[in-house]
Amino acid sequence: MLSAIILIAFVNRSYNRKISGEIRTEAELIAKGTEMDGSRYIESIAVEDMDDMRITWLDKNGRVLFDSEGEDDGSDIFDSADVREAFRNGSGSSTKRYTSISSSSMSHSVRLKDNTVVRVTDVHSSFAAQLAEAMRPLLVFLALTALISALLASHFSKKIVRPINDIDLDHPKIKGSYPELEPLLEKLRSQNSRAARQMEELRMSREQFSLITESMSEGIILADPKLNVLACNSGAISLLGAEGDAEGQSIYSLERSDIFRKCVQNAAGGRHSECILRLDSGDVEVIASPAKSGDIVNGIVVLLMDVTEKEKLEIMRREFTSNVSHELKTPLTTIYGISDMLESGIVKPEDVAGFGGNIRSEAERLINLINDIVSLSKLDEETMPIKTEEVDLYELASEVMNRLEMTAAEKDVRMSVNGAHVIFSGSRTVLEEIIYNLCDNGIKYNTSGGAMEVKISHIPKTAIITVSDTGMGIPKEHIDRIFERFYRVDKSRSRRIKGTGLGLSIVKHGVMFHGGTVRVESTPGKGTIFTIELPLGNK
Ligand code: ATP
Ligand code: MG
């Protein structure tokens, strides 16, 4: 379009120039002819076919001497620029655009010697009209070209793009595509395989992590800095008594207590923190550590451990220490008091023997206590080198009976041993202590005129020692605790009957040492049966 406009403008300019030249020549010729032949000449010319040309002859007053179009009034023409110029300078030209844009006229006037003016005017189509004429086919052609181009462009672009669209990005193949894309596809392929490798590595390390953490009885929780759980093993879920999957949720969904919150927040703040949760299911130790790189906390690791047993043991250890000190202090205070009295000489000579006896019995109590503690601590020592030998349990029980004869006689308790001569291979000292303590209790907690019986028997692979008595029995609520160190059923009753509460602890540990079990059945007021089962052939 643009080039057409420019072209037409150029053509139009040279056309105008040519026409204006022609008109001038024409006007000058007609002027010459008119000068020579006057109106005759001009009229002869005007008869010829003159197309759009108009010839006008005016005198100096504007009167029309001749007009090829037969106009009488020449005032318009007389006022025109070219005529005025011709009267003034001898010749003049002007161009006039008509109101309708389709045509314009060009005039040239020449003054004759007799001071008249001949004017030649040519009307021709304007630039806009020429342009409009040329434009119509051009527009049709343009529209046609645009349509064809659009169709072709869509067809070809589809054809060009199809092989690119058809590329399987997961498995890019160079065949069937453009060779120019080869480096790109090659790169894509290598990146694909790298991504697949990394995914596999990631999957494996995740699997490994969960395999390791799932086999742990401890709980482990990994959380991001916003305290959302990234990973959490089943140990953690069961220790905290939480339900379902916690991954992706806040760590507080597992446990909401303030103490846990504080511990976790400390870790998120970059400080290692520990606390103990006292839950219904037991005591759980929480160790929360920040996972830092430099000063930035990237997440936290929370380790959970069941410390119920540990806490229990700790309590037992504390109780044991205080019990031991108490038990040691009582006889020592008595001994100290008596010896103080003896030293000051306020004791009558005949009472000295009595006080001496008291000192002896208190010292004996001390010795017994210390012996008990020593045996217990020996049994606690798992690496204890113990001499094992073949022991006839029946014989051993009889020996123990002999030792206890005096005590039984004092209490008026009948003793008996029966059963079979079962040979058990174990530590004689430990086994003797087991039987001794059970028999001692059977006599101590018996009623006057009662009975105590030891029975040795065996079933395949198991030796059984049963110690039964017809004594006072043990109330049900105490049964579970009598094997604890220093536990005695009834403090007031126990005041009368001497003891430290260590006997059954020694029994339990001794039995455990031999890989056996101990059981109690008791009816208050009727009697108690202790049954010990020891595996034969192990030791
Ligand atoms: P120790 O044996 O150390 O001298 P003790 O006899 O008091 O002291 P254990 O033998 O451990 O301690 O017994 C613990 C408690 O269990 C006793 O205090 C007693 O109340 C109860 N008990 C043990 N055996 C019997 C039994 N045969 N009949 C009734 N109560 C018993
Ligand atoms: Mg006892």
Coordinates of N, CA and C in Angstrom, one line a residue, residues 271-459:
R271 N 19.0 -24.0 70.6 CA 19.6 -24.6 71.8 C 19.2 -26.0 72.1
H272 N 20.2 -26.8 72.5 CA 19.9 -28.2 72.8 C 19.1 -28.3 74.1
S273 N 18.1 -29.1 74.1 CA 17.2 -29.1 75.2 C 16.7 -30.5 75.6
E274 N 16.5 -30.7 76.9 CA 16.0 -32.0 77.3 C 14.9 -31.9 78.3
C275 N 14.0 -32.8 78.3 CA 13.0 -32.8 79.4 C 12.4 -34.2 79.5
I276 N 11.7 -34.4 80.6 CA 11.0 -35.7 80.8 C 9.5 -35.5 80.8
L277 N 8.8 -36.3 80.0 CA 7.3 -36.2 79.9 C 6.8 -37.3 80.8
R278 N 5.9 -36.9 81.7 CA 5.3 -38.0 82.5 C 3.9 -38.2 81.9
L279 N 3.8 -39.3 81.1 CA 2.6 -39.6 80.4 C 1.9 -40.8 81.1
D280 N 0.7 -41.0 80.7 CA -0.1 -42.1 81.3 C 0.6 -43.4 81.1
S281 N 1.2 -43.5 79.9 CA 1.8 -44.8 79.5 C 3.2 -45.0 80.2
G282 N 3.8 -43.9 80.7 CA 5.1 -44.0 81.3 C 5.9 -42.7 81.2
D283 N 7.2 -42.8 81.6 CA 8.0 -41.6 81.5 C 8.8 -41.6 80.2
V284 N 8.8 -40.5 79.5 CA 9.5 -40.4 78.2 C 10.5 -39.3 78.3
E285 N 11.7 -39.6 78.0 CA 12.8 -38.5 78.0 C 12.8 -37.9 76.6
V286 N 12.8 -36.6 76.5 CA 12.8 -35.9 75.2 C 14.1 -35.2 75.1
I287 N 14.9 -35.5 74.0 CA 16.1 -34.8 73.7 C 15.9 -34.1 72.4
A288 N 15.8 -32.7 72.4 CA 15.6 -32.0 71.2 C 16.9 -31.2 70.8
S289 N 17.3 -31.4 69.6 CA 18.6 -30.7 69.1 C 18.3 -30.0 67.8
P290 N 18.9 -28.8 67.7 CA 18.7 -28.1 66.4 C 19.7 -28.7 65.4
A291 N 19.2 -28.7 64.1 CA 20.1 -29.1 63.0 C 20.6 -27.8 62.4
K292 N 21.8 -27.4 62.7 CA 22.3 -26.1 62.3 C 23.3 -26.2 61.1
S293 N 23.3 -25.2 60.3 CA 24.4 -25.0 59.4 C 24.8 -23.6 59.6
G294 N 26.0 -23.4 60.3 CA 26.4 -22.1 60.7 C 25.5 -21.6 61.8
D295 N 24.9 -20.5 61.7 CA 24.0 -20.0 62.7 C 22.6 -20.2 62.4
I296 N 22.3 -20.8 61.2 CA 20.9 -20.9 60.8 C 20.4 -22.3 61.2
V297 N 19.2 -22.3 61.8 CA 18.6 -23.6 62.2 C 17.8 -24.1 61.0
N298 N 18.2 -25.3 60.5 CA 17.5 -25.8 59.3 C 16.4 -26.8 59.7
G299 N 16.4 -27.1 60.9 CA 15.3 -28.0 61.4 C 15.7 -28.5 62.8
I300 N 14.9 -29.4 63.3 CA 15.2 -30.0 64.6 C 15.1 -31.5 64.6
V301 N 15.9 -32.1 65.5 CA 15.8 -33.6 65.6 C 15.3 -33.8 67.0
V302 N 14.3 -34.6 67.2 CA 13.8 -34.9 68.6 C 13.9 -36.4 68.8
L303 N 14.6 -36.8 69.8 CA 14.8 -38.2 70.2 C 13.9 -38.4 71.4
L304 N 13.2 -39.5 71.4 CA 12.3 -39.9 72.5 C 12.7 -41.2 73.1
M305 N 12.9 -41.3 74.4 CA 13.3 -42.6 75.0 C 12.3 -43.0 76.1
D306 N 12.0 -44.2 76.2 CA 11.1 -44.7 77.3 C 12.1 -44.8 78.5
V307 N 11.9 -44.0 79.5 CA 12.7 -44.1 80.7 C 11.9 -44.5 81.9
T308 N 10.8 -45.1 81.7 CA 10.0 -45.5 82.8 C 10.8 -46.4 83.7
E309 N 11.5 -47.4 83.1 CA 12.3 -48.4 83.9 C 13.4 -47.6 84.6
K310 N 14.0 -46.8 83.8 CA 15.2 -46.0 84.3 C 14.8 -45.2 85.5
E311 N 13.6 -44.5 85.4 CA 13.1 -43.7 86.4 C 12.8 -44.5 87.7
K312 N 12.2 -45.7 87.4 CA 11.8 -46.6 88.5 C 13.1 -47.0 89.2
L313 N 14.1 -47.4 88.4 CA 15.3 -47.9 89.0 C 16.0 -46.8 89.8
E314 N 15.9 -45.6 89.3 CA 16.5 -44.4 90.0 C 15.8 -44.2 91.3
I315 N 14.4 -44.4 91.3 CA 13.7 -44.2 92.6 C 14.1 -45.3 93.5
M316 N 14.2 -46.5 93.0 CA 14.5 -47.7 93.8 C 15.9 -47.5 94.4
R317 N 16.9 -47.0 93.6 CA 18.2 -46.8 94.1 C 18.2 -45.8 95.2
R318 N 17.4 -44.7 95.1 CA 17.3 -43.7 96.1 C 16.7 -44.3 97.4
E319 N 15.7 -45.1 97.2 CA 15.0 -45.7 98.3 C 16.0 -46.6 99.0
F320 N 16.7 -47.4 98.2 CA 17.6 -48.4 98.7 C 18.7 -47.7 99.6
T321 N 19.3 -46.6 99.1 CA 20.3 -45.9 99.8 C 19.7 -45.4 101.1
S322 N 18.5 -44.8 101.1 CA 18.0 -44.3 102.3 C 17.6 -45.4 103.3
N323 N 17.1 -46.5 102.7 CA 16.8 -47.6 103.6 C 18.0 -48.2 104.2
V324 N 19.1 -48.4 103.4 CA 20.3 -49.0 103.9 C 20.8 -48.1 105.1
S325 N 20.9 -46.7 104.8 CA 21.4 -45.9 105.9 C 20.6 -46.0 107.1
H326 N 19.2 -46.0 106.9 CA 18.3 -46.1 108.1 C 18.6 -47.4 108.8
E327 N 18.7 -48.5 108.1 CA 18.9 -49.8 108.7 C 20.2 -49.9 109.4
L328 N 21.2 -49.2 108.9 CA 22.5 -49.3 109.5 C 22.5 -48.4 110.8
K329 N 21.8 -47.3 110.7 CA 21.8 -46.3 111.8 C 21.2 -46.9 113.0
T330 N 20.0 -47.6 112.9 CA 19.3 -48.1 114.0 C 20.2 -48.9 115.0
P331 N 20.8 -50.0 114.5 CA 21.6 -50.8 115.4 C 22.8 -50.0 115.9
L332 N 23.4 -49.2 115.0 CA 24.6 -48.4 115.5 C 24.2 -47.5 116.6
T333 N 23.0 -46.8 116.5 CA 22.6 -45.9 117.6 C 22.5 -46.6 118.9
T334 N 21.9 -47.8 118.8 CA 21.7 -48.6 120.0 C 23.1 -49.0 120.6
I335 N 24.0 -49.5 119.7 CA 25.3 -49.9 120.2 C 26.0 -48.7 120.8
Y336 N 25.9 -47.5 120.1 CA 26.6 -46.3 120.6 C 26.0 -45.9 122.0
G337 N 24.7 -46.0 122.2 CA 24.1 -45.6 123.5 C 24.5 -46.5 124.6
I338 N 24.5 -47.8 124.3 CA 24.9 -48.8 125.4 C 26.3 -48.6 125.7
S339 N 27.2 -48.5 124.7 CA 28.7 -48.4 125.0 C 28.9 -47.1 125.8
D340 N 28.2 -46.0 125.4 CA 28.3 -44.8 126.1 C 28.0 -44.9 127.6
M341 N 26.9 -45.7 127.9 CA 26.5 -45.9 129.3 C 27.6 -46.8 130.0
L342 N 28.1 -47.8 129.3 CA 29.1 -48.7 129.9 C 30.3 -47.8 130.3
E343 N 30.7 -46.9 129.3 CA 31.9 -46.1 129.5 C 31.8 -45.2 130.7
S344 N 30.6 -44.6 130.9 CA 30.4 -43.7 132.0 C 30.3 -44.4 133.4
G345 N 30.1 -45.7 133.3 CA 30.1 -46.4 134.6 C 28.8 -46.4 135.3
I346 N 27.7 -45.9 134.7 CA 26.4 -45.9 135.4 C 25.7 -47.3 135.4
V347 N 26.3 -48.2 134.6 CA 25.7 -49.5 134.5 C 26.2 -50.4 135.7
K348 N 25.2 -51.0 136.3 CA 25.5 -51.9 137.4 C 26.3 -53.1 136.9
P349 N 27.3 -53.6 137.6 CA 28.0 -54.7 137.1 C 27.2 -55.9 136.7
E350 N 26.1 -56.2 137.4 CA 25.3 -57.3 137.1 C 24.5 -57.1 135.7
D351 N 24.3 -55.8 135.3 CA 23.6 -55.6 134.1 C 24.5 -55.6 132.8
V352 N 25.8 -55.6 133.1 CA 26.8 -55.4 132.0 C 26.6 -56.6 131.0
A353 N 26.4 -57.8 131.5 CA 26.2 -58.9 130.6 C 25.0 -58.7 129.7
G354 N 23.9 -58.2 130.3 CA 22.7 -58.0 129.5 C 23.0 -57.0 128.4
F355 N 23.6 -55.9 128.7 CA 23.9 -54.9 127.7 C 24.8 -55.4 126.6
G356 N 25.8 -56.3 127.1 CA 26.7 -56.9 126.2 C 26.0 -57.7 125.2
G357 N 24.9 -58.5 125.7 CA 24.1 -59.3 124.8 C 23.4 -58.4 123.8
N358 N 22.9 -57.2 124.3 CA 22.2 -56.3 123.3 C 23.2 -55.8 122.2
I359 N 24.4 -55.5 122.6 CA 25.4 -55.0 121.7 C 25.6 -56.1 120.6
R360 N 25.7 -57.4 121.2 CA 26.0 -58.5 120.3 C 24.8 -58.7 119.3
S361 N 23.6 -58.6 119.8 CA 22.5 -58.9 118.9 C 22.3 -57.7 117.8
E362 N 22.6 -56.5 118.2 CA 22.6 -55.4 117.3 C 23.7 -55.6 116.2
A363 N 24.9 -56.0 116.7 CA 26.0 -56.2 115.8 C 25.7 -57.3 114.8
E364 N 25.0 -58.4 115.4 CA 24.6 -59.5 114.5 C 23.6 -59.0 113.4
R365 N 22.7 -58.1 113.8 CA 21.8 -57.5 112.9 C 22.5 -56.8 111.8
L366 N 23.5 -56.0 112.2 CA 24.3 -55.3 111.3 C 25.0 -56.2 110.3
I367 N 25.6 -57.3 110.9 CA 26.3 -58.3 110.0 C 25.4 -58.9 109.0
N368 N 24.2 -59.3 109.5 CA 23.2 -59.9 108.6 C 22.8 -59.0 107.5
L369 N 22.6 -57.7 107.9 CA 22.2 -56.7 106.9 C 23.3 -56.6 105.8
I370 N 24.5 -56.5 106.3 CA 25.6 -56.3 105.4 C 25.8 -57.5 104.5
N371 N 25.6 -58.7 105.1 CA 25.7 -59.9 104.3 C 24.7 -59.9 103.2
D372 N 23.4 -59.5 103.6 CA 22.4 -59.5 102.6 C 22.7 -58.5 101.5
I373 N 23.2 -57.3 101.9 CA 23.5 -56.3 100.8 C 24.6 -56.9 99.9
V374 N 25.6 -57.5 100.6 CA 26.7 -58.0 99.8 C 26.2 -59.1 98.8
S375 N 25.3 -60.0 99.3 CA 24.8 -61.0 98.4 C 24.0 -60.4 97.2
L376 N 23.2 -59.4 97.6 CA 22.4 -58.7 96.5 C 23.3 -58.1 95.5
S377 N 24.3 -57.4 96.0 CA 25.1 -56.6 95.0 C 25.9 -57.6 94.2
K378 N 26.3 -58.8 94.8 CA 26.9 -59.8 94.0 C 26.0 -60.3 92.9
L379 N 24.7 -60.5 93.2 CA 23.8 -61.0 92.2 C 23.5 -59.9 91.2
D380 N 23.6 -58.7 91.6 CA 23.3 -57.6 90.6 C 24.5 -57.5 89.6
E381 N 25.6 -57.9 90.1 CA 26.8 -57.9 89.2 C 26.7 -59.0 88.2
E382 N 26.3 -58.7 87.0 CA 26.0 -59.8 86.1 C 27.2 -60.6 85.6
T383 N 28.3 -59.9 85.7 CA 29.5 -60.6 85.2 C 30.2 -61.5 86.4
M384 N 29.4 -61.5 87.5 CA 30.0 -62.2 88.6 C 30.4 -63.7 88.3
P385 N 31.7 -63.9 88.5 CA 32.2 -65.3 88.2 C 31.7 -66.2 89.4
I386 N 30.8 -67.1 89.0 CA 30.2 -67.9 90.1 C 30.6 -69.4 89.8
K387 N 30.9 -70.0 90.9 CA 31.3 -71.4 90.7 C 30.0 -72.3 90.6
T388 N 29.8 -73.0 89.6 CA 28.6 -73.8 89.5 C 29.0 -75.3 89.7
E389 N 28.1 -75.9 90.4 CA 28.4 -77.3 90.7 C 27.0 -78.1 90.7
E390 N 27.1 -79.4 90.8 CA 25.9 -80.2 90.8 C 25.4 -80.2 92.3
V391 N 24.2 -79.7 92.4 CA 23.7 -79.6 93.8 C 22.4 -80.5 93.9
D392 N 22.4 -81.3 95.0 CA 21.2 -82.1 95.3 C 20.3 -81.2 96.1
L393 N 19.2 -80.7 95.5 CA 18.3 -79.7 96.1 C 17.7 -80.3 97.4
Y394 N 17.4 -81.6 97.4 CA 16.9 -82.2 98.6 C 17.8 -82.1 99.7
E395 N 19.1 -82.5 99.4 CA 20.1 -82.4 100.5 C 20.3 -81.0 101.0
L396 N 20.3 -80.1 100.1 CA 20.5 -78.7 100.4 C 19.4 -78.2 101.3
A397 N 18.1 -78.6 101.0 CA 17.0 -78.2 101.8 C 17.1 -78.7 103.2
S398 N 17.6 -80.0 103.3 CA 17.7 -80.6 104.6 C 18.8 -79.9 105.4
E399 N 19.9 -79.5 104.8 CA 20.9 -78.7 105.5 C 20.4 -77.4 106.1
V400 N 19.6 -76.7 105.2 CA 19.0 -75.5 105.6 C 18.1 -75.7 106.8
M401 N 17.3 -76.8 106.8 CA 16.4 -77.1 107.9 C 17.2 -77.2 109.2
N402 N 18.4 -77.9 109.1 CA 19.2 -78.1 110.3 C 19.6 -76.8 110.8
R403 N 20.0 -75.9 109.9 CA 20.4 -74.6 110.4 C 19.3 -73.8 111.1
L404 N 18.1 -74.1 110.7 CA 16.9 -73.3 111.2 C 16.2 -74.0 112.4
E405 N 16.8 -75.2 112.7 CA 16.1 -76.0 113.8 C 15.8 -75.2 115.0
M406 N 16.8 -74.4 115.5 CA 16.6 -73.7 116.7 C 15.5 -72.7 116.6
T407 N 15.5 -71.9 115.5 CA 14.5 -70.9 115.3 C 13.1 -71.5 115.3
A408 N 13.0 -72.6 114.5 CA 11.7 -73.3 114.4 C 11.2 -73.8 115.8
A409 N 12.2 -74.3 116.6 CA 11.8 -74.8 117.9 C 11.2 -73.7 118.7
E410 N 12.0 -72.5 118.7 CA 11.5 -71.4 119.5 C 10.1 -71.0 119.1
K411 N 9.8 -71.0 117.8 CA 8.5 -70.5 117.3 C 7.4 -71.6 117.4
D412 N 7.9 -72.9 117.7 CA 7.1 -74.0 117.7 C 6.5 -74.3 116.3
V413 N 7.3 -74.4 115.3 CA 6.9 -74.7 114.0 C 7.5 -76.0 113.5
R414 N 6.6 -76.8 113.0 CA 7.1 -78.1 112.5 C 7.7 -78.0 111.1
M415 N 8.9 -78.6 110.9 CA 9.5 -78.4 109.5 C 9.6 -79.8 108.9
S416 N 9.4 -79.9 107.6 CA 9.6 -81.1 106.9 C 10.1 -80.9 105.4
V417 N 10.9 -81.9 105.0 CA 11.4 -81.8 103.6 C 10.9 -83.1 102.9
N418 N 10.3 -83.0 101.8 CA 10.0 -84.3 101.0 C 10.2 -84.1 99.5
G419 N 9.9 -85.1 98.8 CA 10.1 -85.0 97.4 C 11.2 -85.9 96.9
A420 N 11.8 -85.4 95.8 CA 12.9 -86.3 95.1 C 14.2 -85.6 95.3
H421 N 15.2 -86.4 95.1 CA 16.6 -85.9 95.1 C 16.9 -85.3 93.7
V422 N 16.5 -84.1 93.4 CA 16.7 -83.5 92.1 C 18.1 -82.8 92.1
I423 N 18.9 -83.2 91.0 CA 20.2 -82.6 90.9 C 20.1 -81.4 90.0
F424 N 20.6 -80.3 90.5 CA 20.5 -79.1 89.7 C 21.9 -78.5 89.7
S425 N 22.3 -78.1 88.5 CA 23.7 -77.6 88.4 C 23.6 -76.1 88.5
G426 N 24.2 -75.5 89.6 CA 24.1 -74.1 89.8 C 25.0 -73.7 91.0
S427 N 24.9 -72.5 91.5 CA 25.7 -72.0 92.6 C 25.1 -72.5 93.9
R428 N 25.9 -73.2 94.6 CA 25.4 -73.8 95.9 C 25.1 -72.6 96.8
T429 N 25.9 -71.6 97.0 CA 25.7 -70.5 97.9 C 24.4 -69.8 97.6
V430 N 24.2 -69.5 96.3 CA 23.0 -68.8 95.9 C 21.7 -69.6 96.2
L431 N 21.8 -70.9 95.8 CA 20.6 -71.8 96.0 C 20.3 -71.9 97.5
E432 N 21.4 -72.0 98.3 CA 21.2 -72.2 99.7 C 20.5 -70.9 100.3
E433 N 20.9 -69.8 99.8 CA 20.3 -68.5 100.3 C 18.9 -68.4 99.9
I434 N 18.5 -68.9 98.7 CA 17.2 -68.9 98.2 C 16.3 -69.7 99.2
I435 N 16.7 -71.0 99.4 CA 15.9 -71.9 100.3 C 15.9 -71.4 101.7
Y436 N 17.1 -70.9 102.2 CA 17.2 -70.4 103.5 C 16.2 -69.2 103.8
N437 N 16.2 -68.3 102.9 CA 15.3 -67.1 103.0 C 13.8 -67.5 103.0
L438 N 13.5 -68.4 102.1 CA 12.1 -68.8 102.0 C 11.6 -69.6 103.3
C439 N 12.5 -70.5 103.8 CA 12.2 -71.2 105.0 C 12.2 -70.3 106.2
D440 N 13.1 -69.4 106.2 CA 13.2 -68.4 107.3 C 11.9 -67.6 107.4
N441 N 11.4 -67.2 106.3 CA 10.1 -66.5 106.3 C 9.0 -67.4 106.7
G442 N 9.0 -68.7 106.2 CA 8.0 -69.6 106.5 C 7.9 -69.9 108.0
I443 N 9.0 -69.7 108.7 CA 9.0 -69.9 110.2 C 8.6 -68.6 110.8
K444 N 9.3 -67.5 110.4 CA 9.1 -66.2 111.0 C 7.6 -65.8 111.0
Y445 N 7.0 -65.9 109.8 CA 5.6 -65.4 109.6 C 4.6 -66.5 109.8
N446 N 5.0 -67.5 110.7 CA 4.1 -68.6 111.0 C 3.4 -68.4 112.3
T447 N 2.4 -69.2 112.6 CA 1.8 -69.1 113.9 C 2.3 -70.2 114.8
S448 N 2.3 -70.0 116.0 CA 2.8 -71.0 117.0 C 2.0 -72.3 116.7
G449 N 2.8 -73.4 116.6 CA 2.1 -74.7 116.3 C 1.9 -75.0 114.9
G450 N 2.3 -74.1 114.0 CA 2.1 -74.2 112.6 C 3.1 -75.1 111.9
A451 N 3.1 -75.2 110.6 CA 4.0 -76.1 109.9 C 4.6 -75.4 108.7
M452 N 5.7 -75.9 108.3 CA 6.4 -75.4 107.1 C 7.0 -76.5 106.4
E453 N 6.8 -76.6 105.1 CA 7.2 -77.8 104.3 C 8.0 -77.4 103.1
V454 N 9.0 -78.1 102.8 CA 9.8 -77.9 101.5 C 9.6 -79.1 100.7
K455 N 9.2 -78.9 99.4 CA 9.0 -80.1 98.6 C 9.9 -79.9 97.3
I456 N 10.7 -80.9 97.0 CA 11.6 -80.8 95.8 C 11.0 -81.8 94.8
S457 N 10.7 -81.3 93.6 CA 10.2 -82.2 92.6 C 10.7 -81.8 91.2
H458 N 10.4 -82.5 90.2 CA 10.8 -82.0 88.8 C 9.8 -82.5 87.8
I459 N 9.7 -81.8 86.8 CA 9.0 -82.2 85.6 C 10.0 -82.1 84.5

